PDB file of C-alpha atoms in Angstrom:
ATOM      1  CA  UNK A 265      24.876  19.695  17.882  1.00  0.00           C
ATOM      2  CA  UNK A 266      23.769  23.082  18.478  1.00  0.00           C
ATOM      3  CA  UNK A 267      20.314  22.756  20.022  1.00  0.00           C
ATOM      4  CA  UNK A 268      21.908  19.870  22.161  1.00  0.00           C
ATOM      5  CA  UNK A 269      20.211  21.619  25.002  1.00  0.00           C
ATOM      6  CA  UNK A 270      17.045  21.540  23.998  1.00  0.00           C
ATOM      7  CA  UNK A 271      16.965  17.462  22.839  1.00  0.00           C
ATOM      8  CA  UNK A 272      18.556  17.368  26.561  1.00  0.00           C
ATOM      9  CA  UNK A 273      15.766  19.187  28.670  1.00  0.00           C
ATOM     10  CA  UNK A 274      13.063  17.611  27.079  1.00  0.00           C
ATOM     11  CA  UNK A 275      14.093  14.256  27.523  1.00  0.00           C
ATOM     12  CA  UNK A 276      14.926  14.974  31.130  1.00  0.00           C
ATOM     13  CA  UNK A 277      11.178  16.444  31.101  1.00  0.00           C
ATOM     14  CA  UNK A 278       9.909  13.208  30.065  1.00  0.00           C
ATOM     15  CA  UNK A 279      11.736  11.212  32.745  1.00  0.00           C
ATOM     16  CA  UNK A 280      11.097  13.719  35.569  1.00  0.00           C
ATOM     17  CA  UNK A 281       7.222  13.529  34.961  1.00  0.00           C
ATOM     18  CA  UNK A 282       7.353  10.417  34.733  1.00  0.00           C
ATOM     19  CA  UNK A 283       9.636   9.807  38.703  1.00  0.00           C
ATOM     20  CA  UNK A 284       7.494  12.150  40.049  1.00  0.00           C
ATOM     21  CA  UNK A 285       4.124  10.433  39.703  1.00  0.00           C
ATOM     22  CA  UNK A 286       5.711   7.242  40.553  1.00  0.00           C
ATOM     23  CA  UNK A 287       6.830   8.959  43.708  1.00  0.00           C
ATOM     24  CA  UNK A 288       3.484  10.297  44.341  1.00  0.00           C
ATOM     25  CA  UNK A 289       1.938   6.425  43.814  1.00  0.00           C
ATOM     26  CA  UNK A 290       5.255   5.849  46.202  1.00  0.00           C
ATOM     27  CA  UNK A 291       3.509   7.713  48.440  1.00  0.00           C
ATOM     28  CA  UNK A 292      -0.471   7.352  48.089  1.00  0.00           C
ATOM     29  CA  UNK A 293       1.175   3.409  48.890  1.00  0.00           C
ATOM     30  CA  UNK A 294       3.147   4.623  51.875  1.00  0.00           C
ATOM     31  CA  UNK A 295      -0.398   5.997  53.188  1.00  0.00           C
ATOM     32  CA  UNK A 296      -2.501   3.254  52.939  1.00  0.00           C
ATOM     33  CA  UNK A 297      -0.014   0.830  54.330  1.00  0.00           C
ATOM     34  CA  UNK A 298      -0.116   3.190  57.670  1.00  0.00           C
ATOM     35  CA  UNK A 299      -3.948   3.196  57.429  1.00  0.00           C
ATOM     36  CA  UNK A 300      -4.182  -0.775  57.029  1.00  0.00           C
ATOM     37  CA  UNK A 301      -1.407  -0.888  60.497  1.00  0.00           C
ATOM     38  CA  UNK A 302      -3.748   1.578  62.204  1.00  0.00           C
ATOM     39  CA  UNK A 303      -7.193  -0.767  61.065  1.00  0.00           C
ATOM     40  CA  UNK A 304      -5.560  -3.822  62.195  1.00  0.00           C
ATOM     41  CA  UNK A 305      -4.561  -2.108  65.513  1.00  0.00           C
ATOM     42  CA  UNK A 306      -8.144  -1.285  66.255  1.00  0.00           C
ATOM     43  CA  UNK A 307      -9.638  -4.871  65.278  1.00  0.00           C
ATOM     44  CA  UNK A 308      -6.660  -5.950  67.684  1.00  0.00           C
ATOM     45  CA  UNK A 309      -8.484  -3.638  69.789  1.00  0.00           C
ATOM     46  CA  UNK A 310     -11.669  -4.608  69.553  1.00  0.00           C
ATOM     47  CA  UNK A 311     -11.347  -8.124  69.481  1.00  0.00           C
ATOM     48  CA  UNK A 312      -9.507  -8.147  73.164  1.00  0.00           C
ATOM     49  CA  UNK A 313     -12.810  -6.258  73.564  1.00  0.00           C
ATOM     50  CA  UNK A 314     -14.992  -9.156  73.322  1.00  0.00           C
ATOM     51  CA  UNK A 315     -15.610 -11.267  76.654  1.00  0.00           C
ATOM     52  CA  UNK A 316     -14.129 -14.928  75.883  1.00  0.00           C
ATOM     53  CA  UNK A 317     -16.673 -17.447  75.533  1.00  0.00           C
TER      54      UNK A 317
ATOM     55  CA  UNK B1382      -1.979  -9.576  34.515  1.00  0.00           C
ATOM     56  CA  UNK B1383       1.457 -10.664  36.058  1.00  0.00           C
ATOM     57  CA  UNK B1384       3.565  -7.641  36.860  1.00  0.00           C
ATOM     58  CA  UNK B1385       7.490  -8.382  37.377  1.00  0.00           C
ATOM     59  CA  UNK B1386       7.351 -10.525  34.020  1.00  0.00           C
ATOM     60  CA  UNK B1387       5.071  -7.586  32.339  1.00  0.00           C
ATOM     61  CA  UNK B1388       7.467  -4.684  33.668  1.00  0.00           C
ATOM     62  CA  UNK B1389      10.447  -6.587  32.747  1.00  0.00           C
ATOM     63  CA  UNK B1390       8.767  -6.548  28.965  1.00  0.00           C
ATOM     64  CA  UNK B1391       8.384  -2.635  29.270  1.00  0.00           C
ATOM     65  CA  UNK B1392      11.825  -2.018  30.808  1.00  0.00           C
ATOM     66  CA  UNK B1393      13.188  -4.337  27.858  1.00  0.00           C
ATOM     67  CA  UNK B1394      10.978  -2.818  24.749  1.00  0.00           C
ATOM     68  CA  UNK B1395      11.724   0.763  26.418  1.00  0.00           C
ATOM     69  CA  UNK B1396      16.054  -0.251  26.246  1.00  0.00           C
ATOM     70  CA  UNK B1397      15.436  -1.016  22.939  1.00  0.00           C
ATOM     71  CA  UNK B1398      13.694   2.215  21.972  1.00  0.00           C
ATOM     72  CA  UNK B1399      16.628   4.407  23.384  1.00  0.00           C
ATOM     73  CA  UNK B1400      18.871   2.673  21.547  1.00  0.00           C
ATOM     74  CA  UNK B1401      16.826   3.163  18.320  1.00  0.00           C
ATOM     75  CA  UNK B1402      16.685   7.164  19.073  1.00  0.00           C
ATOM     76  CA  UNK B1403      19.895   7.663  20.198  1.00  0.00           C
ATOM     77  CA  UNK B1404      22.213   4.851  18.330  1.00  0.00           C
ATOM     78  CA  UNK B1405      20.586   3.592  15.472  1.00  0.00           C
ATOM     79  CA  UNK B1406      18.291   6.152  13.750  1.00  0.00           C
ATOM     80  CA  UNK B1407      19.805   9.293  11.610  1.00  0.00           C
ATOM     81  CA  UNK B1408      19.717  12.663  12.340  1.00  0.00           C
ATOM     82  CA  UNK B1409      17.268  14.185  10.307  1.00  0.00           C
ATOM     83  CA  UNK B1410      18.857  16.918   7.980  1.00  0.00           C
ATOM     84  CA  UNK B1411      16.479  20.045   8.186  1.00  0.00           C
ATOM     85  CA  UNK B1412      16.261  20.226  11.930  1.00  0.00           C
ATOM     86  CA  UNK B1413      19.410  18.385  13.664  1.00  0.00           C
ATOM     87  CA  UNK B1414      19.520  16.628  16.458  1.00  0.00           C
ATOM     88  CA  UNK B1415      16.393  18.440  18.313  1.00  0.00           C
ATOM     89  CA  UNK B1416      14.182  16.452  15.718  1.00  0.00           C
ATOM     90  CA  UNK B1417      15.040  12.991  17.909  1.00  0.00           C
ATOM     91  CA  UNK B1418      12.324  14.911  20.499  1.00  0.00           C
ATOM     92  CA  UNK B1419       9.723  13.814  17.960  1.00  0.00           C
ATOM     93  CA  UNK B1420      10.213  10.267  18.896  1.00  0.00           C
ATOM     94  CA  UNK B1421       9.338  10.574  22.504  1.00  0.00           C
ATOM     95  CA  UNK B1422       6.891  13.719  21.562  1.00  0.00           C
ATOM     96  CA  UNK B1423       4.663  11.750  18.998  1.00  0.00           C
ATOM     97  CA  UNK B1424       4.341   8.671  21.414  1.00  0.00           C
ATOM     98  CA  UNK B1425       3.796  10.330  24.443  1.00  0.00           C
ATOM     99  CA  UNK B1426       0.515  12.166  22.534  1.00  0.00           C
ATOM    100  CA  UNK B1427      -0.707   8.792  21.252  1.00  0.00           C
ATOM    101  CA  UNK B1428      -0.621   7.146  24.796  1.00  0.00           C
ATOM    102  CA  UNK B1429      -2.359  10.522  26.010  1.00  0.00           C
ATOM    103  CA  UNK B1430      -5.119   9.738  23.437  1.00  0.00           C
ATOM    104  CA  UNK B1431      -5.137   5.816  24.380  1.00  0.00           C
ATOM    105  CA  UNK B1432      -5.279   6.605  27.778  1.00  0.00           C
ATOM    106  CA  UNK B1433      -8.687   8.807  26.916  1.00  0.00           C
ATOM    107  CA  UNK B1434      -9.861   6.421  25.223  1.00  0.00           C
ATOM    108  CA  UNK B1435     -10.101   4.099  27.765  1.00  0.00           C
ATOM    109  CA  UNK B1436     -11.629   7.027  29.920  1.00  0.00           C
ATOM    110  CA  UNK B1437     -14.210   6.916  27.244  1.00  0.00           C
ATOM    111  CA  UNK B1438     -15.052   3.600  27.351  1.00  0.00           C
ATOM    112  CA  UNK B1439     -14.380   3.060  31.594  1.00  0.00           C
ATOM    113  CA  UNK B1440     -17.530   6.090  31.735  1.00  0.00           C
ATOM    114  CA  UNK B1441     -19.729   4.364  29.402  1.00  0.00           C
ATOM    115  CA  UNK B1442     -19.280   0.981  30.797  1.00  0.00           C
ATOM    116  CA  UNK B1443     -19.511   2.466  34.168  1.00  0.00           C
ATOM    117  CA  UNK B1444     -22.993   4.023  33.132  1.00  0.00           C
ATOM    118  CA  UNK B1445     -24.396   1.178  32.068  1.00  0.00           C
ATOM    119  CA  UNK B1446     -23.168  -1.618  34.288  1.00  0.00           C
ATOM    120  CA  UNK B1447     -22.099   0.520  37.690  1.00  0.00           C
ATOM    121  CA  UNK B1448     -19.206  -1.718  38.237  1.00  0.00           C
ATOM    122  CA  UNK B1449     -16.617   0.141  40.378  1.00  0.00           C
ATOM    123  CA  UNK B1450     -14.286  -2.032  38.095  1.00  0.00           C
ATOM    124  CA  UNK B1451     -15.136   0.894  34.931  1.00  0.00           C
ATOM    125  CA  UNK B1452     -15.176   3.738  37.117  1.00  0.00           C
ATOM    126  CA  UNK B1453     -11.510   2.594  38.280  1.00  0.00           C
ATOM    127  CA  UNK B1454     -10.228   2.365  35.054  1.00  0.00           C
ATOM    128  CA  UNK B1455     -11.885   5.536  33.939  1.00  0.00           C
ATOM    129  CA  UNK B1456     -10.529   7.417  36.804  1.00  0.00           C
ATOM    130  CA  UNK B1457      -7.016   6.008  36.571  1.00  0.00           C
ATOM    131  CA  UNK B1458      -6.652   6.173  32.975  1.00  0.00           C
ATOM    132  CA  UNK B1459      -7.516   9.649  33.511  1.00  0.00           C
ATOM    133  CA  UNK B1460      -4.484  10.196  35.900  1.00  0.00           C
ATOM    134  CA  UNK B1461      -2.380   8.824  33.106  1.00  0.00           C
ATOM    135  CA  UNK B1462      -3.516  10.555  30.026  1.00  0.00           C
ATOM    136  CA  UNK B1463      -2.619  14.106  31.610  1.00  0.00           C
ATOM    137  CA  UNK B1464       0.576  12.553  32.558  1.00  0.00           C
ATOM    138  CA  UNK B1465       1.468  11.825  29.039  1.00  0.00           C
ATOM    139  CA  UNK B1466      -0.490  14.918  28.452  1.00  0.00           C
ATOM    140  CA  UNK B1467       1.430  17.010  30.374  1.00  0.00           C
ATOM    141  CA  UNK B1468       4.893  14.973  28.600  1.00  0.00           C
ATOM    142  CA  UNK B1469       3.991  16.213  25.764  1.00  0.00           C
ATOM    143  CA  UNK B1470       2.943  20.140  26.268  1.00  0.00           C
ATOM    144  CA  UNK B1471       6.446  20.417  28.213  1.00  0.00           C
ATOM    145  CA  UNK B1472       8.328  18.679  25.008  1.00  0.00           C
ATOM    146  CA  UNK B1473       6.366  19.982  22.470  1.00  0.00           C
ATOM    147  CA  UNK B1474       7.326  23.651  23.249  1.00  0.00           C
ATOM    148  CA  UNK B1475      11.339  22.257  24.020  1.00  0.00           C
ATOM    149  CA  UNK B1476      11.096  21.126  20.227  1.00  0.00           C
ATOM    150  CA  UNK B1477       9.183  24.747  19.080  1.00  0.00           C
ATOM    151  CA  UNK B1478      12.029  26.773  19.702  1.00  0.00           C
ATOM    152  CA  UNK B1479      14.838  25.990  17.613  1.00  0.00           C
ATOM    153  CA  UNK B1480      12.483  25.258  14.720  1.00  0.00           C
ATOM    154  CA  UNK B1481      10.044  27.714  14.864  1.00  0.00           C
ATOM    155  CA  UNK B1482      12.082  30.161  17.145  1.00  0.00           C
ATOM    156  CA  UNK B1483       9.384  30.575  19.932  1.00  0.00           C
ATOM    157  CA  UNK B1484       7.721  28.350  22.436  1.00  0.00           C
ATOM    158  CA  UNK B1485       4.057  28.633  21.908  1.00  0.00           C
ATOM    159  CA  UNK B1486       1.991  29.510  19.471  1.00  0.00           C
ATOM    160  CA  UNK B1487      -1.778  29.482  19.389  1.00  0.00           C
ATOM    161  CA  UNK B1488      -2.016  27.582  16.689  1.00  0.00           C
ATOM    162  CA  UNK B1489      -5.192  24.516  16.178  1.00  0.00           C
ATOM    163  CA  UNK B1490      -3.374  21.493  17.313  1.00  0.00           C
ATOM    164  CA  UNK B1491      -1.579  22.855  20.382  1.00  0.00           C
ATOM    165  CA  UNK B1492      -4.453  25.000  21.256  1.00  0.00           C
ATOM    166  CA  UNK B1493      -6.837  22.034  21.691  1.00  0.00           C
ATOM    167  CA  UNK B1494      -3.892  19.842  23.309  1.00  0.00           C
ATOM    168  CA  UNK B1495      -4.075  22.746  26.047  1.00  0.00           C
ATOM    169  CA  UNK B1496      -8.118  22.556  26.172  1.00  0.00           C
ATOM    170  CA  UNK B1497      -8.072  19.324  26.038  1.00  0.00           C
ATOM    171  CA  UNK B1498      -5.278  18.868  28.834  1.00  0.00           C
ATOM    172  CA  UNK B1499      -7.384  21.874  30.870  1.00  0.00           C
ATOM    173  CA  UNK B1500     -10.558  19.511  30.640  1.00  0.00           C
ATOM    174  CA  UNK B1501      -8.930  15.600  32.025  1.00  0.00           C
ATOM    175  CA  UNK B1502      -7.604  17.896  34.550  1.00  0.00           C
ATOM    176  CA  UNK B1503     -10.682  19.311  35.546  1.00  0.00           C
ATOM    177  CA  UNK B1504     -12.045  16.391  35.483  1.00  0.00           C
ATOM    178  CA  UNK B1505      -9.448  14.620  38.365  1.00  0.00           C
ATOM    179  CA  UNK B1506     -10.267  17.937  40.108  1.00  0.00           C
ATOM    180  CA  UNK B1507     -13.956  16.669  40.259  1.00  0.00           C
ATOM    181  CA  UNK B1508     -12.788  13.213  41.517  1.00  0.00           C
ATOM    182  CA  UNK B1509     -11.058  14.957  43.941  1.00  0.00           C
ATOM    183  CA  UNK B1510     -13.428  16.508  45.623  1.00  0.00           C
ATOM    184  CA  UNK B1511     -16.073  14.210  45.665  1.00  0.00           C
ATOM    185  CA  UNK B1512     -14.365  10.791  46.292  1.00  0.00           C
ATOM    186  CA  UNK B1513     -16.014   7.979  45.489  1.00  0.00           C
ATOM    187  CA  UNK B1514     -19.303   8.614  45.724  1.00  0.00           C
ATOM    188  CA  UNK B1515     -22.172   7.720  43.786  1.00  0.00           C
ATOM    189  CA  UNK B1516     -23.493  10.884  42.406  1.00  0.00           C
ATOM    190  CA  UNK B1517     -19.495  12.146  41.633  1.00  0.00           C
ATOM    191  CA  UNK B1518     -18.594   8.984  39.908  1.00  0.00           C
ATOM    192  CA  UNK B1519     -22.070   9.575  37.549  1.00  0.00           C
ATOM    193  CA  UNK B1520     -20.999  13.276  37.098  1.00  0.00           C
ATOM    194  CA  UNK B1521     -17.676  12.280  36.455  1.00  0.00           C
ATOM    195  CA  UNK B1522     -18.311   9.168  33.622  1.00  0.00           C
ATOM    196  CA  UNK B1523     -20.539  11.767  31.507  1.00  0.00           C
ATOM    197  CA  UNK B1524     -18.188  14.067  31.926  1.00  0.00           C
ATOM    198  CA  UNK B1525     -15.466  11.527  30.872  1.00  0.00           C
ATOM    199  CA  UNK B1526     -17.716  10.441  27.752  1.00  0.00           C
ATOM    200  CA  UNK B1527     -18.113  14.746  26.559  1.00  0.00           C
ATOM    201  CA  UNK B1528     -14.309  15.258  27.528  1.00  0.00           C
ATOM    202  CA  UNK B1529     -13.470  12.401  24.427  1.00  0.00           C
ATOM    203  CA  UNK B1530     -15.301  14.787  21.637  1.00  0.00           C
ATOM    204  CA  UNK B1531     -11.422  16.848  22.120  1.00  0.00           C
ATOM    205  CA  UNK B1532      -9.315  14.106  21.404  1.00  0.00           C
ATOM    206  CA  UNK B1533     -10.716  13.676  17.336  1.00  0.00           C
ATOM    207  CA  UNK B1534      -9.845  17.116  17.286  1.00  0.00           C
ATOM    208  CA  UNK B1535      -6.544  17.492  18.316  1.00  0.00           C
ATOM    209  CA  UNK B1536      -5.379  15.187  15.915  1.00  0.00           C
ATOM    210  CA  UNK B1537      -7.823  16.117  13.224  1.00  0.00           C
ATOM    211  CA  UNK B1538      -5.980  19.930  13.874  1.00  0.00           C
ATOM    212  CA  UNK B1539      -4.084  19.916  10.726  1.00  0.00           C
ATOM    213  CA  UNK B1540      -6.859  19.231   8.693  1.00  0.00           C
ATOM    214  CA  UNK B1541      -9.925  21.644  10.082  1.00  0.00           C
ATOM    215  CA  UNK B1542      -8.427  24.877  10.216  1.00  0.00           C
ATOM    216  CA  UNK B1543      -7.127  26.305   7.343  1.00  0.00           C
ATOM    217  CA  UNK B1544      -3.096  25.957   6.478  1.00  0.00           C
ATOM    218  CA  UNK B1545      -1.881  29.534   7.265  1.00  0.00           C
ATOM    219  CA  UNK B1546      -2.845  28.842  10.681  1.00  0.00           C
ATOM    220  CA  UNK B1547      -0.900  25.434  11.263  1.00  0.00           C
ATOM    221  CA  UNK B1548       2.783  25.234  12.508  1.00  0.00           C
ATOM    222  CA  UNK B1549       2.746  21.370  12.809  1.00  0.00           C
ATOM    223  CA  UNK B1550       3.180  19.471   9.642  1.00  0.00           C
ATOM    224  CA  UNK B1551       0.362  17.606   7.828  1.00  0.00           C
ATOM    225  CA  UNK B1552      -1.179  14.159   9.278  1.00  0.00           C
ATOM    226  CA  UNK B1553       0.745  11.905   6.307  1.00  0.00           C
ATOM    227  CA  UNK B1554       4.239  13.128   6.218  1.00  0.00           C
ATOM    228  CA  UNK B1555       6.407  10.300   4.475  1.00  0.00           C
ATOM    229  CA  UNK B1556       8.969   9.017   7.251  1.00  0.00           C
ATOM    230  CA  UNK B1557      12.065   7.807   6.041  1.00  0.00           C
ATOM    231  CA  UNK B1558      11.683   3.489   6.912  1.00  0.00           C
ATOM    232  CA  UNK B1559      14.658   3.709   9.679  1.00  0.00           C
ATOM    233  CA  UNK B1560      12.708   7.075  11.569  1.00  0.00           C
ATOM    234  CA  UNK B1561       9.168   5.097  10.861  1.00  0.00           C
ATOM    235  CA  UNK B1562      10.795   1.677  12.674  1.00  0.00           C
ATOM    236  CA  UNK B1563      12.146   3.933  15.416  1.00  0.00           C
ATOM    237  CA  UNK B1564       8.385   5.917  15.929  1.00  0.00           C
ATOM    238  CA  UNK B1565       6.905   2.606  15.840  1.00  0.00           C
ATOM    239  CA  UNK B1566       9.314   1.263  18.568  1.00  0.00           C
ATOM    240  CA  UNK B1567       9.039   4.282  20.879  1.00  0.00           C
ATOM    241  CA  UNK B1568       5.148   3.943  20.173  1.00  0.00           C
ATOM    242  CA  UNK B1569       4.953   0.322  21.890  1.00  0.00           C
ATOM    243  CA  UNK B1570       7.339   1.481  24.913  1.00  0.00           C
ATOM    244  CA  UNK B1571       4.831   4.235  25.857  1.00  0.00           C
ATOM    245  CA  UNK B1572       1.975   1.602  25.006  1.00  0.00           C
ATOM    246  CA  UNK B1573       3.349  -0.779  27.588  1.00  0.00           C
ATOM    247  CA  UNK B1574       4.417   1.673  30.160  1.00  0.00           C
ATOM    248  CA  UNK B1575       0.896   3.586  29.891  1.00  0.00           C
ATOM    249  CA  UNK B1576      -0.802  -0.570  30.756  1.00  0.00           C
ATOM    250  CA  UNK B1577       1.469  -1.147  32.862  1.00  0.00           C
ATOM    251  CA  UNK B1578       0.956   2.644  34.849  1.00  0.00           C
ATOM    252  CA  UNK B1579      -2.157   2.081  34.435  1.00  0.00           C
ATOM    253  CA  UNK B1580      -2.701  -1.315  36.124  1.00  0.00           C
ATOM    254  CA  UNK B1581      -0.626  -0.381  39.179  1.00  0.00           C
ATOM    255  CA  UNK B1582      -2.944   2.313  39.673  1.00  0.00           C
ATOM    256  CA  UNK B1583      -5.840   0.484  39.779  1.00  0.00           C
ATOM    257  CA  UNK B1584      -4.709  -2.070  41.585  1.00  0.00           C
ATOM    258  CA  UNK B1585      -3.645   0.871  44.179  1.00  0.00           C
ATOM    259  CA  UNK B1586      -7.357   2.218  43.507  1.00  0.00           C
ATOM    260  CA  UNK B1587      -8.573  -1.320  44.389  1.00  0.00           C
ATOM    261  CA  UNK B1588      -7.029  -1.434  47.731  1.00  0.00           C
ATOM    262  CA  UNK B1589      -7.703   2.458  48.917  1.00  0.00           C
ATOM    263  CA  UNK B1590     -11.616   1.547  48.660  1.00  0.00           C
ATOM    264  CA  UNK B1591     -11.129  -1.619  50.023  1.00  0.00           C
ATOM    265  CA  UNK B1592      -9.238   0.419  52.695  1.00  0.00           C
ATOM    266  CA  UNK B1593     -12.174   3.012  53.322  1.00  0.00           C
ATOM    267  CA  UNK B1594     -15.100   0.074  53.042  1.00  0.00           C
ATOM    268  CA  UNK B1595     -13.368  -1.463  56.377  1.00  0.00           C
ATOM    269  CA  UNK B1596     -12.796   1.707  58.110  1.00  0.00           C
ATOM    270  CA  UNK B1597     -16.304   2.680  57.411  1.00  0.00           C
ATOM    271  CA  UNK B1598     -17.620  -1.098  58.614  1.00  0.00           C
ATOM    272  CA  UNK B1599     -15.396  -0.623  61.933  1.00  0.00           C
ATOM    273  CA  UNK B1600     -16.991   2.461  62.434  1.00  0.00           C
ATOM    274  CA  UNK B1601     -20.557   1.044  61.970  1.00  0.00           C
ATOM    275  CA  UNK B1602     -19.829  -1.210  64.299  1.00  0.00           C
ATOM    276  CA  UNK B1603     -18.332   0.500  66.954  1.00  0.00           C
TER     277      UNK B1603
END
C-alpha cells in the first residue's frame, strides 16, 4: 500500500483531463448558443426590415 | 449514431472496468498496487494511437474527396488523441517513480510519445490559427498524414533501439489471464469513450461552421 499515492494521483490525472475538456466543449457549446440568439436577433431584425407586401 | 443509448453503453462498459481494476484483478507482486496504473496507462496510449489513426485517414480522405465531413473528423480526432496523449505522459511518469525511482527518462518509447505529442499539438496550433479555411485545412491533412509516420514508432520503441536504452518492458510480455481480461476491458472503455468524444465533437464542429456560414450569408446580405 505504500505507493498508494501515486496509483491515487494518476487516476485523479486521468479524470481531471478528462472534466476539463468536457468543460471546455461545455463551453465552446455555451458560445455558440449565444452566437445562434444573437443571429436570430438580427434576422428578427432584418425581417421587420422588409416593407410588408 | 444515437447518443443517450451509446453513452449509457460507455458509462456501463467504463463501471465495469473499475470494478475489474480495483475489485476483481490481483495486485501484481513485483510492483504493488502502483502497477493497477498500467490498466488505465496502456489504454489511454492505444486510444491516443486510434484517435491518430483516424487523423490519418480523415487527411487522406479529406485530400482526395474535400468533404468538410474528413477534415472534421481529422481535426477532432486530433483534439482527442492529445487528450489521451496528454493521459498518458501525466500517468506514465506517476507510474515511473516508484518503479524506476525517477519521473522521466529519455528513453525511445517515451521520447517519441513526447515528439509525437509535441507534433498533434502543433498541429491544433495550425488549426487554430487558420480556421477553416481552404489552404489551412490542405496544410493541415498533409500534415496530419506525415504526423502518423510517429505513431509506428512509439510502439515499435522497444524493438528499434537497442535494450540498454529501454526502461519499458518488451512488446509480448505474458499477462497473467485475470490482468489480460482486465487490459482488455479497460481497452474497450477508452475505445467507446474516445467514439463517443469524438462524435460530440464533431457534431459541435458541425454546428460552429454552420454557425459562421450564416453569419457570413447575413453579412453578404446586409
Amino acid at each position: 500500500m505504500d505507493n498508494l499515492h501515486y496509483l491515487f494521483a494518476a487516476f485523479a490525472a486521468v479524470w481531471i483531463v478528462l472534466f476539463a475538456y468536457l468543460a471546455h466543449l461545455n463551453r465552446r457549446t455555451g458560445e455558440l448558443g449565444r452566437q445562434l440568439a444573437e443571429l436570430e436577433l438580427k434576422l428578427k431584425n432584418k425581417e421587420g426590415d422588409l416593407p410588408d407586401e | 449514431m444515437r447518443s443517450v443509448p451509446f453513452s449509457c453503453l460507455v458509462f456501463a462498459v467504463m463501471l465495469v472496468a473499475l470494478g475489474a481494476i480495483f475489485l476483481w484483478v490481483p495486485t501484481e507482486k513485483e510492483m504493488g498496487i502502483v502497477q493497477r496504473i498500467f490498466y488505465f496507462h496502456v489504454p489511454a496510449a492505444f486510444s491516443s494511437f486510434l484517435a491518430f489513426f483516424l487523423v490519418f485517414v480523415g487527411s487522406i480522405q479529406y485530400l482526395r474527396t474535400r468533404e468538410d465531413k474528413w477534415d472534421r473528423l481529422a481535426l477532432c480526432s486530433a483534439e482527442l488523441g492529445v487528450i489521451f496523449a496528454l493521459i498518458v505522459l501525466i500517468t506514465g511518469p506517476l507510474w515511473a517513480k516508484p518503479i524506476w525511482g525517477v519521473y522521466w527518462r529519455w528513453e525511445p518509447r517515451l521520447t517519441s510519445m513526447l515528439i509525437t505529442f509535441t507534433i498533434y499539438v502543433a498541429y491544433l496550433m495550425v488549426r487554430g490559427y487558420g480556421a477553416n479555411s481552404a489552404p489551412v485545412q490542405r496544410i493541415s491533412a498533409v500534415l496530419g498524414i506525415l504526423a502518423f509516420a510517429n505513431v509506428p514508432l512509439v510502439y515499435y520503441a522497444v524493438d528499434l533501439w537497442a535494450a540498454d536504452q529501454q526502461l519499458h518492458p518488451p512488446r509480448n510480455v505474458e499477462l497473467e489471464p485475470t490482468m489480460q481480461y482486465t487490459k482488455w476491458i479497460c481497452c474497450a472503455a477508452f475505445f467507446l469513450l474516445l467514439f463517443r468524444l469524438i462524435a460530440q465533437r464533431m457534431e459541435l464542429a458541425r454546428i460552429e461552421k454552420a454557425v459562421a456560414l450564416l453569419r457570413q450569408k447575413l453579412i453578404d446580405e446586409t
